[in-house]
Each structure stands twice: as structure tokens, then as C-alpha cells.
Short mmCIF file of C-alpha atoms and ligand atoms in Angstrom, two decimals:
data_model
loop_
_atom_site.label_atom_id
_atom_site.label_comp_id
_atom_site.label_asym_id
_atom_site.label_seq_id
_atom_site.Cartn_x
_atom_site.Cartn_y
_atom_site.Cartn_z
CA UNK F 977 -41.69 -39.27 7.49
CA UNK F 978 -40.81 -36.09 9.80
CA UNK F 979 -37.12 -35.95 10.41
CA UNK F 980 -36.87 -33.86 13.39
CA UNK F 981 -33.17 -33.53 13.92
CA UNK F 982 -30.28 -33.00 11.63
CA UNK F 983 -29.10 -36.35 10.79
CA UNK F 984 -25.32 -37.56 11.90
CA UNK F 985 -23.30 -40.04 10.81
CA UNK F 986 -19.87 -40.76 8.03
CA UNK F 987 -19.97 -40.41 4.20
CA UNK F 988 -17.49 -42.23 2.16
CA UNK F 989 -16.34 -39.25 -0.61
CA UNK F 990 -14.13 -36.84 1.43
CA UNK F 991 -11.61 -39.57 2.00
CA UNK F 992 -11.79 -42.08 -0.32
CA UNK F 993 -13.34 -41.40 -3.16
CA UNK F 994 -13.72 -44.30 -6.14
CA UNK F 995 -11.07 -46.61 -3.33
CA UNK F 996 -13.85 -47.94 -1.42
CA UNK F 997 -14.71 -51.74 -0.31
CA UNK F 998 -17.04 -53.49 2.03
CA UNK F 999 -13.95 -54.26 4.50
CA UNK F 1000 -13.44 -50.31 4.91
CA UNK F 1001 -17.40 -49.72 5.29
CA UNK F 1002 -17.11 -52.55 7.88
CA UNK F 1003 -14.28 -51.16 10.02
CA UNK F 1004 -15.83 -47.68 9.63
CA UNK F 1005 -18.89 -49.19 11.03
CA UNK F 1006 -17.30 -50.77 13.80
CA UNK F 1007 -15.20 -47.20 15.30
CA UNK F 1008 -18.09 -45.59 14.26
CA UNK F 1009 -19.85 -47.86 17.75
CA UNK F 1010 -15.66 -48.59 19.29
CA UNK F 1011 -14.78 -44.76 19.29
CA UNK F 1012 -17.73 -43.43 21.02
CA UNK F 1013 -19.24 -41.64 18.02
CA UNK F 1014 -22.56 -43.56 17.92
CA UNK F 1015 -22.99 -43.20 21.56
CA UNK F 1016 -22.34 -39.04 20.36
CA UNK F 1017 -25.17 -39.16 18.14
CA UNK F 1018 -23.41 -40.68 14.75
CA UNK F 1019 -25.87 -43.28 13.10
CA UNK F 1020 -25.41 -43.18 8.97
CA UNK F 1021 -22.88 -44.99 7.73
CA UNK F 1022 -23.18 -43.74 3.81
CA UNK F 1023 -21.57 -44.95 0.94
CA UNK F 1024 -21.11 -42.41 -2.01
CA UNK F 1025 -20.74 -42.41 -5.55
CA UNK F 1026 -18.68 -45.59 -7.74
CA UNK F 1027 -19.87 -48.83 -5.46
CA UNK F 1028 -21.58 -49.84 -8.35
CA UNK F 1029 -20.70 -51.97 -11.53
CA UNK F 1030 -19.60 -49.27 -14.48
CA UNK F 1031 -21.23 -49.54 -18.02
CA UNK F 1032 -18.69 -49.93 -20.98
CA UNK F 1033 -18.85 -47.96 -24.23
CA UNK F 1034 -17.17 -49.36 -28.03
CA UNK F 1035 -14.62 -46.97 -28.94
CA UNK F 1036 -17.17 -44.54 -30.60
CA UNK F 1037 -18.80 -44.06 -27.35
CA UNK F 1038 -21.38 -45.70 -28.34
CA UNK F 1039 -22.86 -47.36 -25.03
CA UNK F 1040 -22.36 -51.25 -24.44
CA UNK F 1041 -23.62 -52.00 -21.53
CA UNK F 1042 -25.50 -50.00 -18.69
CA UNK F 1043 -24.10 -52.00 -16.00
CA UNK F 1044 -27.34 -52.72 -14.88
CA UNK F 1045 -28.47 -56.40 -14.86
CA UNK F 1046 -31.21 -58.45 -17.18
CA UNK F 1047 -34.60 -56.58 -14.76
CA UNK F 1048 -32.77 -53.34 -15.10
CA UNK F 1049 -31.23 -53.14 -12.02
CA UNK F 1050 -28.20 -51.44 -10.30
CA UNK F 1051 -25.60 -54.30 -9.23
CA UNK F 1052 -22.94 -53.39 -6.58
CA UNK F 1053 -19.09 -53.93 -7.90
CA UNK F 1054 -18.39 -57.69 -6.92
CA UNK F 1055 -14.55 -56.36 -6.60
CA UNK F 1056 -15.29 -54.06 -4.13
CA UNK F 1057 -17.99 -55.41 -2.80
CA UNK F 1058 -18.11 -59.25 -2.95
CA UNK F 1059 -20.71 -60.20 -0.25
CA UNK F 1060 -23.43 -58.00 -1.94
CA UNK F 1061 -25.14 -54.74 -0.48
CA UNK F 1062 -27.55 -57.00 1.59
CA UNK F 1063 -25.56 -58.35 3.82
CA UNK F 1064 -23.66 -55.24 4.30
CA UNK F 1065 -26.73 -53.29 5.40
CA UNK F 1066 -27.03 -56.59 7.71
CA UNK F 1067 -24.28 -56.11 9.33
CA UNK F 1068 -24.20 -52.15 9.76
CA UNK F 1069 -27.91 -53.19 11.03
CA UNK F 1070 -26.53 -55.43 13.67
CA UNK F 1071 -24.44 -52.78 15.24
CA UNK F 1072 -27.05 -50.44 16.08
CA UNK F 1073 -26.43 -47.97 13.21
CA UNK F 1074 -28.12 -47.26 10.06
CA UNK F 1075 -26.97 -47.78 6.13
CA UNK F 1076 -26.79 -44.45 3.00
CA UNK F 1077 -26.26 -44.81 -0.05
CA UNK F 1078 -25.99 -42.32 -2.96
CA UNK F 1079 -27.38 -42.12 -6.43
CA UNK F 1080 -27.83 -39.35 -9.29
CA UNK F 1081 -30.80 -37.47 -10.89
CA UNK F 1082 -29.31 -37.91 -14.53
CA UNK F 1083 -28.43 -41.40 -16.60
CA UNK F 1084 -25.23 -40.98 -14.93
CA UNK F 1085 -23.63 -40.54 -11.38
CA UNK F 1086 -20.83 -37.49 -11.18
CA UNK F 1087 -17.95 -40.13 -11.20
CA UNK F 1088 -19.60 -42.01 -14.40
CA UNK F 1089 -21.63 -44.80 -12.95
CA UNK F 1090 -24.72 -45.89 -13.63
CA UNK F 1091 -27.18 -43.54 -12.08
CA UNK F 1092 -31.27 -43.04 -11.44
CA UNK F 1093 -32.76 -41.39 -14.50
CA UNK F 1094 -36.04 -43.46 -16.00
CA UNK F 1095 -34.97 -46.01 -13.56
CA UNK F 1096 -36.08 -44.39 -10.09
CA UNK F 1097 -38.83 -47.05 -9.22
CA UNK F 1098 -36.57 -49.77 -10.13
CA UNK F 1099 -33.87 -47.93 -8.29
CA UNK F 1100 -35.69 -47.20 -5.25
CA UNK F 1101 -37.18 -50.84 -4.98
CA UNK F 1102 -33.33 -52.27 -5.10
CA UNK F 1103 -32.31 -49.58 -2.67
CA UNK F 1104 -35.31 -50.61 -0.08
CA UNK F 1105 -34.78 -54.38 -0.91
CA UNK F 1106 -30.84 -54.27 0.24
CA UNK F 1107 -32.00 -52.04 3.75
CA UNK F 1108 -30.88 -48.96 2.69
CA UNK F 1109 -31.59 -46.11 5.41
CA UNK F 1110 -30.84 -42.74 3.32
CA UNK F 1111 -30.09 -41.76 -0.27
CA UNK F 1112 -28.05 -39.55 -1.50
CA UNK F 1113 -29.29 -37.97 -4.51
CA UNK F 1114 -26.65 -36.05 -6.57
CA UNK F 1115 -27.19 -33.90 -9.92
CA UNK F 1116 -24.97 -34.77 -12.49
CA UNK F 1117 -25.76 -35.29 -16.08
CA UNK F 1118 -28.94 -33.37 -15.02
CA UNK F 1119 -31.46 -34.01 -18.17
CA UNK F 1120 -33.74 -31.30 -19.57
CA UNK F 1121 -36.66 -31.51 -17.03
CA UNK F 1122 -36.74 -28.55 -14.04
CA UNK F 1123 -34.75 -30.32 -10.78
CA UNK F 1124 -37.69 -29.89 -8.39
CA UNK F 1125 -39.47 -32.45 -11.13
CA UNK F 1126 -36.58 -34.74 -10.78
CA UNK F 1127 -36.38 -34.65 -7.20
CA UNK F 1128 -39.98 -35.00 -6.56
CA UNK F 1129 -39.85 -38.29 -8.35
CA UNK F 1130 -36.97 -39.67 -6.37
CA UNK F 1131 -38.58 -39.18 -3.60
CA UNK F 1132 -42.25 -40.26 -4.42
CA UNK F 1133 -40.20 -43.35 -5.83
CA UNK F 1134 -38.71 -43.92 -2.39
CA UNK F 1135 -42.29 -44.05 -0.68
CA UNK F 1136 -43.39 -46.01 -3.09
CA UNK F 1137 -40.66 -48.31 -2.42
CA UNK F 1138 -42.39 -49.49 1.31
CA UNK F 1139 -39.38 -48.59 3.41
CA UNK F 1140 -38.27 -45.14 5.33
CA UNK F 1141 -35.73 -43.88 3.34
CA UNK F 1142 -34.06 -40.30 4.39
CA UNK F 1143 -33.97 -38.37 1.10
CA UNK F 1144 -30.66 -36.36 1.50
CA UNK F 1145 -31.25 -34.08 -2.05
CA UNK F 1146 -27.52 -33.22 -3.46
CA UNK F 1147 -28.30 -30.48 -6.11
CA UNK F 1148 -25.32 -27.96 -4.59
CA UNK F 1149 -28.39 -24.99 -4.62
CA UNK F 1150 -28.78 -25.27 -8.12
CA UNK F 1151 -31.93 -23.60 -9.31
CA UNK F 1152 -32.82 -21.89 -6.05
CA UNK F 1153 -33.24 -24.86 -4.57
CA UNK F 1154 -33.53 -23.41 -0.81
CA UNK F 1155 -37.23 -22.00 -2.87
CA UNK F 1156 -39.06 -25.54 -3.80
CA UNK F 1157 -36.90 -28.50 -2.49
CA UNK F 1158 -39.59 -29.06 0.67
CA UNK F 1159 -42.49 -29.22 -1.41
CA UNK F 1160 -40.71 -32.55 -3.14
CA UNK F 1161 -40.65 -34.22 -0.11
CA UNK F 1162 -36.74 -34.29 0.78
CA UNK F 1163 -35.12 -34.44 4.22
CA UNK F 1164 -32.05 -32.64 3.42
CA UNK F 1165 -30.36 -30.54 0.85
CA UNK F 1166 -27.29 -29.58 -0.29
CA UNK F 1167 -27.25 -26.05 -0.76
CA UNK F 1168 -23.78 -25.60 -1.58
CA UNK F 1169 -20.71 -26.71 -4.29
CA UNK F 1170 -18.19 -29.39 -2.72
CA UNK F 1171 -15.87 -28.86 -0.08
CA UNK F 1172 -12.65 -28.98 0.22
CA UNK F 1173 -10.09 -29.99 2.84
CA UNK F 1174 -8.98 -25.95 3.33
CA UNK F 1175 -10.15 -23.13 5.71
CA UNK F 1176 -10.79 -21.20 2.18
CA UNK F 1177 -13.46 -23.94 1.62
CA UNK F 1178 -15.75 -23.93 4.66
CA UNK F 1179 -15.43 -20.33 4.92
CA UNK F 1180 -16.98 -19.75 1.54
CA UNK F 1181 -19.69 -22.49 2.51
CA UNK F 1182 -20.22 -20.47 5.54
CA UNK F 1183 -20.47 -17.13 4.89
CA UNK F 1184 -22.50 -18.31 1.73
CA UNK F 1185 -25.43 -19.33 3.49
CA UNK F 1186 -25.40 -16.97 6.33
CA UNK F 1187 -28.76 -15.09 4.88
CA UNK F 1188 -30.62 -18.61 3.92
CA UNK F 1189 -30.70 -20.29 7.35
CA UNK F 1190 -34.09 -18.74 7.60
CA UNK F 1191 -34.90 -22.20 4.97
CA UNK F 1192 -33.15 -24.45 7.61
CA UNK F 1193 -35.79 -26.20 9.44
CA UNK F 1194 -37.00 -29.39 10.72
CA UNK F 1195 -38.39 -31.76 8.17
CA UNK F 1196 -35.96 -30.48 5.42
CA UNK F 1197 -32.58 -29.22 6.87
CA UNK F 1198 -29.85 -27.10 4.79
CA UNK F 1199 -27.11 -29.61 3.80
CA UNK F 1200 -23.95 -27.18 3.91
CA UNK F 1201 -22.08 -30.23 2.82
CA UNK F 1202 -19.73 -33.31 4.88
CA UNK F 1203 -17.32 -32.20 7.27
CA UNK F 1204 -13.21 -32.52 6.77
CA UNK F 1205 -12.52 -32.40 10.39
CA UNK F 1206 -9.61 -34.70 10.96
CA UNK F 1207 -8.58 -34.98 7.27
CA UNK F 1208 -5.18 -33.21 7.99
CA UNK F 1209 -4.50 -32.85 3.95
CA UNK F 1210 -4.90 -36.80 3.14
CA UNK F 1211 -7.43 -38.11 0.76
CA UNK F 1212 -10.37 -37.41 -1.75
CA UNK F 1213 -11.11 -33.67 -1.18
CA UNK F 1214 -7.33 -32.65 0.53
CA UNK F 1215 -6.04 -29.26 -0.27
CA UNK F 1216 -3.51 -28.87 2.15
CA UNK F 1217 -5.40 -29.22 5.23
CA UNK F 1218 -6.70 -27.31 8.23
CA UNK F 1219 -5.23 -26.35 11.66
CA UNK F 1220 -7.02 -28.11 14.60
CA UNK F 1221 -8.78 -24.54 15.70
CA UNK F 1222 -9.58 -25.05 12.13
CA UNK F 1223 -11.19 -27.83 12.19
CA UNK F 1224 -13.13 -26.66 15.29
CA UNK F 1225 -14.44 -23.67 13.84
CA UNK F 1226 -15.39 -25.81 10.96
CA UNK F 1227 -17.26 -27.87 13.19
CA UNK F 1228 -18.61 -25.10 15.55
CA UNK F 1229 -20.02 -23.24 12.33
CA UNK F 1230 -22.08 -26.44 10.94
CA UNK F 1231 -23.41 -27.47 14.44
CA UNK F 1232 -24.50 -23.34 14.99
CA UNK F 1233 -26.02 -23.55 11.55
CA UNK F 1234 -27.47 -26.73 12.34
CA UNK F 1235 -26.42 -28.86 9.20
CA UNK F 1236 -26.13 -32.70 8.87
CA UNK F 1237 -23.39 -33.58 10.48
CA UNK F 1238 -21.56 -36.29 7.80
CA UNK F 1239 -18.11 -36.82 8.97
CA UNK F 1240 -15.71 -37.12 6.08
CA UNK F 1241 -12.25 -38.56 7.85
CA UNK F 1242 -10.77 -42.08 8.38
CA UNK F 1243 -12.72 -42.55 11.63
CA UNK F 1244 -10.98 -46.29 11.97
CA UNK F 1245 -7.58 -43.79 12.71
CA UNK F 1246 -8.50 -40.57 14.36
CA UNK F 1247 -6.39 -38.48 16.47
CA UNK F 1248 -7.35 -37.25 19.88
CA UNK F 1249 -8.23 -33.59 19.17
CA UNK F 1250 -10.16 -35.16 16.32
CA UNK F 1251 -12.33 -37.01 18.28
CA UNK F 1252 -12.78 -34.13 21.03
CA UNK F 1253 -14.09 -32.06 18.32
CA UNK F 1254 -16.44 -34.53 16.99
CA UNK F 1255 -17.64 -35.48 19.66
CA UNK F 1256 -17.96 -32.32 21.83
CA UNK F 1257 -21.08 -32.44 23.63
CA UNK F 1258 -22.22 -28.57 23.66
CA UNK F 1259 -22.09 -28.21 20.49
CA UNK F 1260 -23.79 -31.13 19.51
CA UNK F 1261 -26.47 -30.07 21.78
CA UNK F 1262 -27.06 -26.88 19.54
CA UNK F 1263 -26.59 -28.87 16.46
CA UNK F 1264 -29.46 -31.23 17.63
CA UNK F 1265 -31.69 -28.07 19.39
CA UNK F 1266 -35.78 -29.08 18.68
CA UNK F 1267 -36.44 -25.68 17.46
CA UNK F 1268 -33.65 -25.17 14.35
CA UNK F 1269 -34.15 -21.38 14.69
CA UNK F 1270 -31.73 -19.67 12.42
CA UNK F 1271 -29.37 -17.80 14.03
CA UNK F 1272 -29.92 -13.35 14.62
CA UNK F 1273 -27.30 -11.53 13.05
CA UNK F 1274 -26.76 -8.92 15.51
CA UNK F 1275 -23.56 -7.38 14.20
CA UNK F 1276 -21.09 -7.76 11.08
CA UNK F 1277 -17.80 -5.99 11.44
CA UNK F 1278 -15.55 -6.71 8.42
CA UNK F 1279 -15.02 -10.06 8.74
CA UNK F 1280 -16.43 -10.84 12.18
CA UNK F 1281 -19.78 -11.90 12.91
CA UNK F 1282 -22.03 -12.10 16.27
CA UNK F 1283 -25.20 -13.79 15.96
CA UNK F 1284 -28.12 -15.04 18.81
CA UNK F 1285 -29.52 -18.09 18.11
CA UNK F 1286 -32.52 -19.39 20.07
CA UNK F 1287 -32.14 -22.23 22.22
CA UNK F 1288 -35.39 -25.43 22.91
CA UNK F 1289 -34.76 -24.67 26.55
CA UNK F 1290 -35.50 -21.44 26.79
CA UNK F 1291 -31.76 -20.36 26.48
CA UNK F 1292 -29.45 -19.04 23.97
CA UNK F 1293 -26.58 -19.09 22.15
CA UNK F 1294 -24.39 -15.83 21.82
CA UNK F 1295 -22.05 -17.12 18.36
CA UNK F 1296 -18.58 -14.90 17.56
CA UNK F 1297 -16.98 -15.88 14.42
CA UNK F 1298 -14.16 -14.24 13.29
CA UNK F 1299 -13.17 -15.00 9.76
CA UNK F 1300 -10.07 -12.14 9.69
CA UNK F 1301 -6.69 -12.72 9.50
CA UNK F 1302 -6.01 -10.78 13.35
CA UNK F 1303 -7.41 -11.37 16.78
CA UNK F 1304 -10.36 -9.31 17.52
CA UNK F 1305 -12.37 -8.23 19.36
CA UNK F 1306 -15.49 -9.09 18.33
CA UNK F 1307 -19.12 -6.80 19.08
CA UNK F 1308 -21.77 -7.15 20.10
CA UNK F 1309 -24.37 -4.77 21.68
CA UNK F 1310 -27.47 -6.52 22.99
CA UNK F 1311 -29.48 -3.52 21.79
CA UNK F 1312 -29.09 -4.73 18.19
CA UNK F 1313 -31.11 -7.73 19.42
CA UNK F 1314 -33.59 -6.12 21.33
CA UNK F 1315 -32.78 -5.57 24.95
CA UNK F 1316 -33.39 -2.18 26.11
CA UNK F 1317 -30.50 -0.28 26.65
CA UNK F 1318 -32.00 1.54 30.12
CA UNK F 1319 -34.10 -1.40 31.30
CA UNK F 1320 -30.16 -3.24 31.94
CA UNK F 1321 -31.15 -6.63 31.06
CA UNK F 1322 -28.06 -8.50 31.95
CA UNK F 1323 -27.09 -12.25 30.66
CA UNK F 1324 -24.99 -14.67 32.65
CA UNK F 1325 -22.78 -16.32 29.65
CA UNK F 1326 -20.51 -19.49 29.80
CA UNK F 1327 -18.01 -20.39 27.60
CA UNK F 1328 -19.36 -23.31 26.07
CA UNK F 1329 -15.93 -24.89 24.93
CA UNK F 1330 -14.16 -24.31 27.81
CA UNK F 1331 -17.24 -24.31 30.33
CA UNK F 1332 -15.73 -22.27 32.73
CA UNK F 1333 -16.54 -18.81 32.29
CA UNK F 1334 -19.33 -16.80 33.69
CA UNK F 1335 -19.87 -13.82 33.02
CA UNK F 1336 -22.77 -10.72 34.05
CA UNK F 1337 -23.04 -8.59 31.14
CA UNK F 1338 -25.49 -5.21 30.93
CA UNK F 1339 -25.57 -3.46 27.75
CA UNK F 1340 -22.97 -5.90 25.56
CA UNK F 1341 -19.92 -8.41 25.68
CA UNK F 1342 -17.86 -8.03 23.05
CA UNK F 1343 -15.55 -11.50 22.32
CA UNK F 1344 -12.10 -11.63 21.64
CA UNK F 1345 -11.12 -14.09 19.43
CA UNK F 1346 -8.51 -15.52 17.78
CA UNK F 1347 -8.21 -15.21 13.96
CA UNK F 1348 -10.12 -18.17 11.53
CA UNK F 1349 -11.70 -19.03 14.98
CA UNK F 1350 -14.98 -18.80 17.07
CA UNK F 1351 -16.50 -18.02 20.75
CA UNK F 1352 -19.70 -19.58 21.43
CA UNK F 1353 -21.71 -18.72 25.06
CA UNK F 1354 -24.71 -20.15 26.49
CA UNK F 1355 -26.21 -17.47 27.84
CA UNK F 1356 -29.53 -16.89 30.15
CA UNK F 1357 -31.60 -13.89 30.23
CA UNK F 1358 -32.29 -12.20 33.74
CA UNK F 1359 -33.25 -8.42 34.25
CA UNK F 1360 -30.25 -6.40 35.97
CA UNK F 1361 -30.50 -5.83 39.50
C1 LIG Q 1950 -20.72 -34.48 -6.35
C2 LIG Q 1950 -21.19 -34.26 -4.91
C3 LIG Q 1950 -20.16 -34.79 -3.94
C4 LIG Q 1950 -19.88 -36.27 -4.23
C5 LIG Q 1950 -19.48 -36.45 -5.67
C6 LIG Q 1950 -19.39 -37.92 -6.08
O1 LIG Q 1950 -19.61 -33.69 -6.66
O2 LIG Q 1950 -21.45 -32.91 -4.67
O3 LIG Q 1950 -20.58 -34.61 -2.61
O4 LIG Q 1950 -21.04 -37.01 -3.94
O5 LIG Q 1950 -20.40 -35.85 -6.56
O6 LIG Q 1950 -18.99 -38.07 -7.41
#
């Protein structure tokens, strides 16, 4: 199965964590079609880690019960979720959208359920039985046999199971993962350690993968981890929070670097400027570009960067982070990409965010930008008159 795009869609962790029930999956399914987000491109509706029932241990630890049932099988909490993972998937079905769900590579899942290990063909069978769409596969309790081993069997597992299944790998680029994880047959990969609901967070993420984008590509993209736009310092992951620029140039950073876009807020409750920057069209459009070409660095000053990224239409886009503390002015000298300096090409660049800015530029445009914040210009190449 050839996934072309990065996939889009909501993942249960950043916000609620272990407090999740088929009523919230339910409403999150419906804003996810009410808001306007499908219609933007949002399609998984994912459930992460503890949906399932727990296995109990004597006071030695000595183990109990799995929390599997009599065939071995995983069984969804009948607290949490009474009408079974069947009908769910049903329902999420009927809406247009399509249903995740997340598992582990060891015996258990990160939050102590009752994960994959030695039961992946069961496992996968249940998963494709109950609808499932995508799997997230996480890394915990990791036993002694090399990841890309572990992950190759999930996923043969999952094609032997009959249905398409995304495999979303969740190893947080243990192992160089970036070196093997498309010769196991994944779709996606985390490549990173979990974020957090702070600018700290995503900048680290960022800046951490800058010089491994060149791995980022259709068929297998680089999973820089579930978005906290619109978290404003509530829930699972909160550490204080974000300003809204913030959580733009959170977003504007994942959909330049073309990751999955999983969003990670209460989507039943978002605010306007939430939803604007979820759903902002331009940079979408570069999140979802055919080509995934990583982006050129063309200049690092300190802490700003300008890159060039390569466009499916023949365009570009001219990228200006700034990850200081002060407004800057940001380089960036079209020489270091190429363009001959006496030749004058010239670009005509609009402001993608605002969309009102043109601009004729020979030689360079240097951005100014705010600090923790971002310029991003479509630009088209003509040769100077
Ligand atoms: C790991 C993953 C997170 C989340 C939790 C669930 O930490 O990296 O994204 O799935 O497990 O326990």
C-alpha cells in the first residue's frame, strides 16, 4: 500500500491521556466533519494507548491475568468503551472518516496495558476484524530482538491480516531508525521523543530533525510527533502552554517539514485562531505537496533559519524561521541556492499567511520576523529584466 501524502487527522494522547471513552471519540468524530476539519483534509480519528482491558498481577507481581480473552485476544475496556470497538469504527465509518488505533512492540503498552509482543497475528487479525484504518505502534518494554525485526513483523502481521492498515511506527528514532524503518514496510515514523505542550518542546523536535528530512518521503514519512496547537496548557502533555504565533509556528514548521499532521487538542471546543491555524489552506497545501522534497538550507544565522523547499507545481517555498528571542531580520541570499548573482534572476514572493504581499527580489530578500515565529513565501522564478 503506497501512502502518497502525509496522513491527517486527531490522536487521543495529547489531551486526554488514560480519560478516554467512546462518547468523547464520538463527539471528536463528529467536529472533526461539524468544524470543517475533514473538509481541510483531517480523516484519522486515532485512539492511543489504555482503551484496552488491563492485566492484574498477585502482590508479588507475579502476573494474573493478561487481560486478553480465552483465543488470546485484546478486549477493549467495557467501562470506557461499552458498545465494543466494532461499532465504533462503524460509526467513525459512517461519517466519512477513518478509525487508528495504537499498540506496542513489547508484552506491554507504555501506560501498562496489554500490548503486541508474540501476539502480532492475533493482534493484527482483531485490529482488521473491528475496521481499524491505522496502527500505532509504540516501543515500550522493547524485548531483546533489534526494532527493525519487531517492526517488520507488525507490519507483515498487518498484511497478513487482509485489510489496509496504515502502519504509523512509534519508536521515537531509537536505533537509527530514519536508516532501516522503510525496508519493514511502515508508513510513518516517529523519529522523535514526546512532545510537550511548550515552545521549548517543538523547537527541540524541530531543529532536531532539520538534517534528516532528506529520509522524509512518500511511502514512509518522518513522524515529528502530534501537534499541541490549541492545547493552551490543559491536558495530557500541558506544560504551560504556547502563544497563538506559537502555535502557528508550530504548525507552519510540521506542514514545511511535511509530517503527519495528528492534531492533539479538544477539537469538540476549539477557539477561533485555533481553527484558522488548523485549517489554513497554504500551508496545508505544502504539507500535502506530491513531491515531499526536503527543504534547502540556504542560510543559518544563530538561531534563524532560511530554507527553499521545492514545490509539485513547479514553484517554491522561501521558509524563515526564527527561533531567537529578538526580531530579526532574517537572510537569505539566493546565491547560496544557486541563482547567479550577475545573471539577476529575480522571484516574485507572496506572503503566504497574509497573501498579500508581492514582492520582485534580485540577488536576496532577507525576512523580518518576529521572535519564536516564521515567514513563509511562495515564490516563482523569472529571469530579471
Ligand atoms: C509513548 C508515545 C506517545 C504515547 C504514549 C502512550 O510515550 O511516544 O506518543 O503514545 O506512549 O503511553
Amino acid at each position: 500500500m503506497l501512502i502518497t501524502r502525509p496522513p491527517m487527522g486527531w490522536n487521543s494522547w495529547n489531551t486526554y491521556g488514560n480519560n478516554i471513552n467512546e462518547d468523547l471519540i464520538k463527539e471528536t468524530a463528529d467536529a472533526m466533519v461539524a468544524s470543517g476539519l475533514k473538509d481541510a483534509g483531517y480523516e484519522y480519528v486515532v485512539i492511543d494507548d489504555c482503551w484496552s482491558v488491563r492485566g492484574t498481577n498477585d502482590e508479588n507481581g507475579k502476573q494474573l491475568t493478561t487481560g486478553r480473552d480465552e483465543n488470546g485476544c485484546l478486549v477493549a475496556d467495557p467501562v470506557k468503551f461499552p458498545s465494543g470497538m466494532k461499532a465504533l469504527a462503524d460509526y467513525i465509518h459512517e461519517k466519512g472518516l477513518k478509525f487508528g488505533m495504537y499498540s506496542c512492540d513489547g508484552p506491554l503498552t507504555c501506560a501498562g496495558y496489554p500490548a503486541s509482543y508474540d501476539y502480532e497475528f492475533i493482534d493484527a487479525k482483531t485490529f482488521a476484524e473491528w475496521g481499524v484504518d491505522y496502527l500505532k505502534y509504540d516501543n515500550c518494554y522493547k524485548p531483546e530482538l533489534p526494532g527493525r525485526v519487531l517492526y517488520n513483523r507488525m507490519s507483515m502481521a498487518l498484511k497478513a491480516s487482509g485489510r489496509d492498515i496504515v502502519f504509523s511506527a512509534c519508536n521515537w528514532g531509537a536505533e537509527d531508525v530514519w536508516s532501516w524503518i522503510r525496508s519493514t514496510g511502515a508508513h510513518l515514523y516517529r523519529s522523535t521523543g514526546d512532545i510537550n505542550d511548550s515552545y521549548g518542546s517543538f523547537m527541540n523536535i524541530a531543529i532536531s530533525q532539520f538534517d534528516k528530512q532528506m529520509y522524509n518521503t512518500p511511502g514512509c514519512f518522518n513522524d515529528i510527533d502530534m501537534l499541541i496547537t490549541g492545547m493552551y496548557g490543559k491536558g495530557n502533555v500541558a506544560v504551560g502552554g504556547c502563544t497563538e504565533p506559537e502555535y502557528l509556528f508550530h504548525f507552519a514548521l510540521w506542514c514545511f517539514f511535511q509530517s503527519p499532521l495528528m492534531i492533539g487538542c479538544d477539537i469538540r471546543n476549539m477557539s477561533k485562531a485555533t481553527k484558522d491555524t488548523l485549517m489554513n489552506k497554504e500551508l496545508i497545501r505544502i504539507n500535502q505537496d506530491a513531491e515531499c522534497r526536503p527543504p534547502f538550507l540556504v542560510q543559518k544565522t544563530g538561531k534563524c533559519y532560511s530554507f527553499l523547499k521545492h514545490l509539485e507545481d513547479g514553484e517554491y517555498a522561501l521558509g524563515y524561521f526564527n527561533f531567537s528571542e529578538d526580531k530579526q531580520q532574517v537572510p537569505c541570499e539566493f546565491y547560496n541556492f544557486g541563482l547567479h548573482k550577475s545573471t539577476g534572476m529575480a522571484l516574485d514572493l507572496f506572503d503566504t499567511v497574509n497573501d498579500e504581499q508581492y514582492l520582485n527580489c534580485v540577488g536576496g530578500f532577507n525576512a523580518t520576523v518576529e521572535p519564536h515565529y516564521f515567514r513563509i513565501y511562495r515564490c516563482k522564478l523569472h529571469p530579471a529584466k
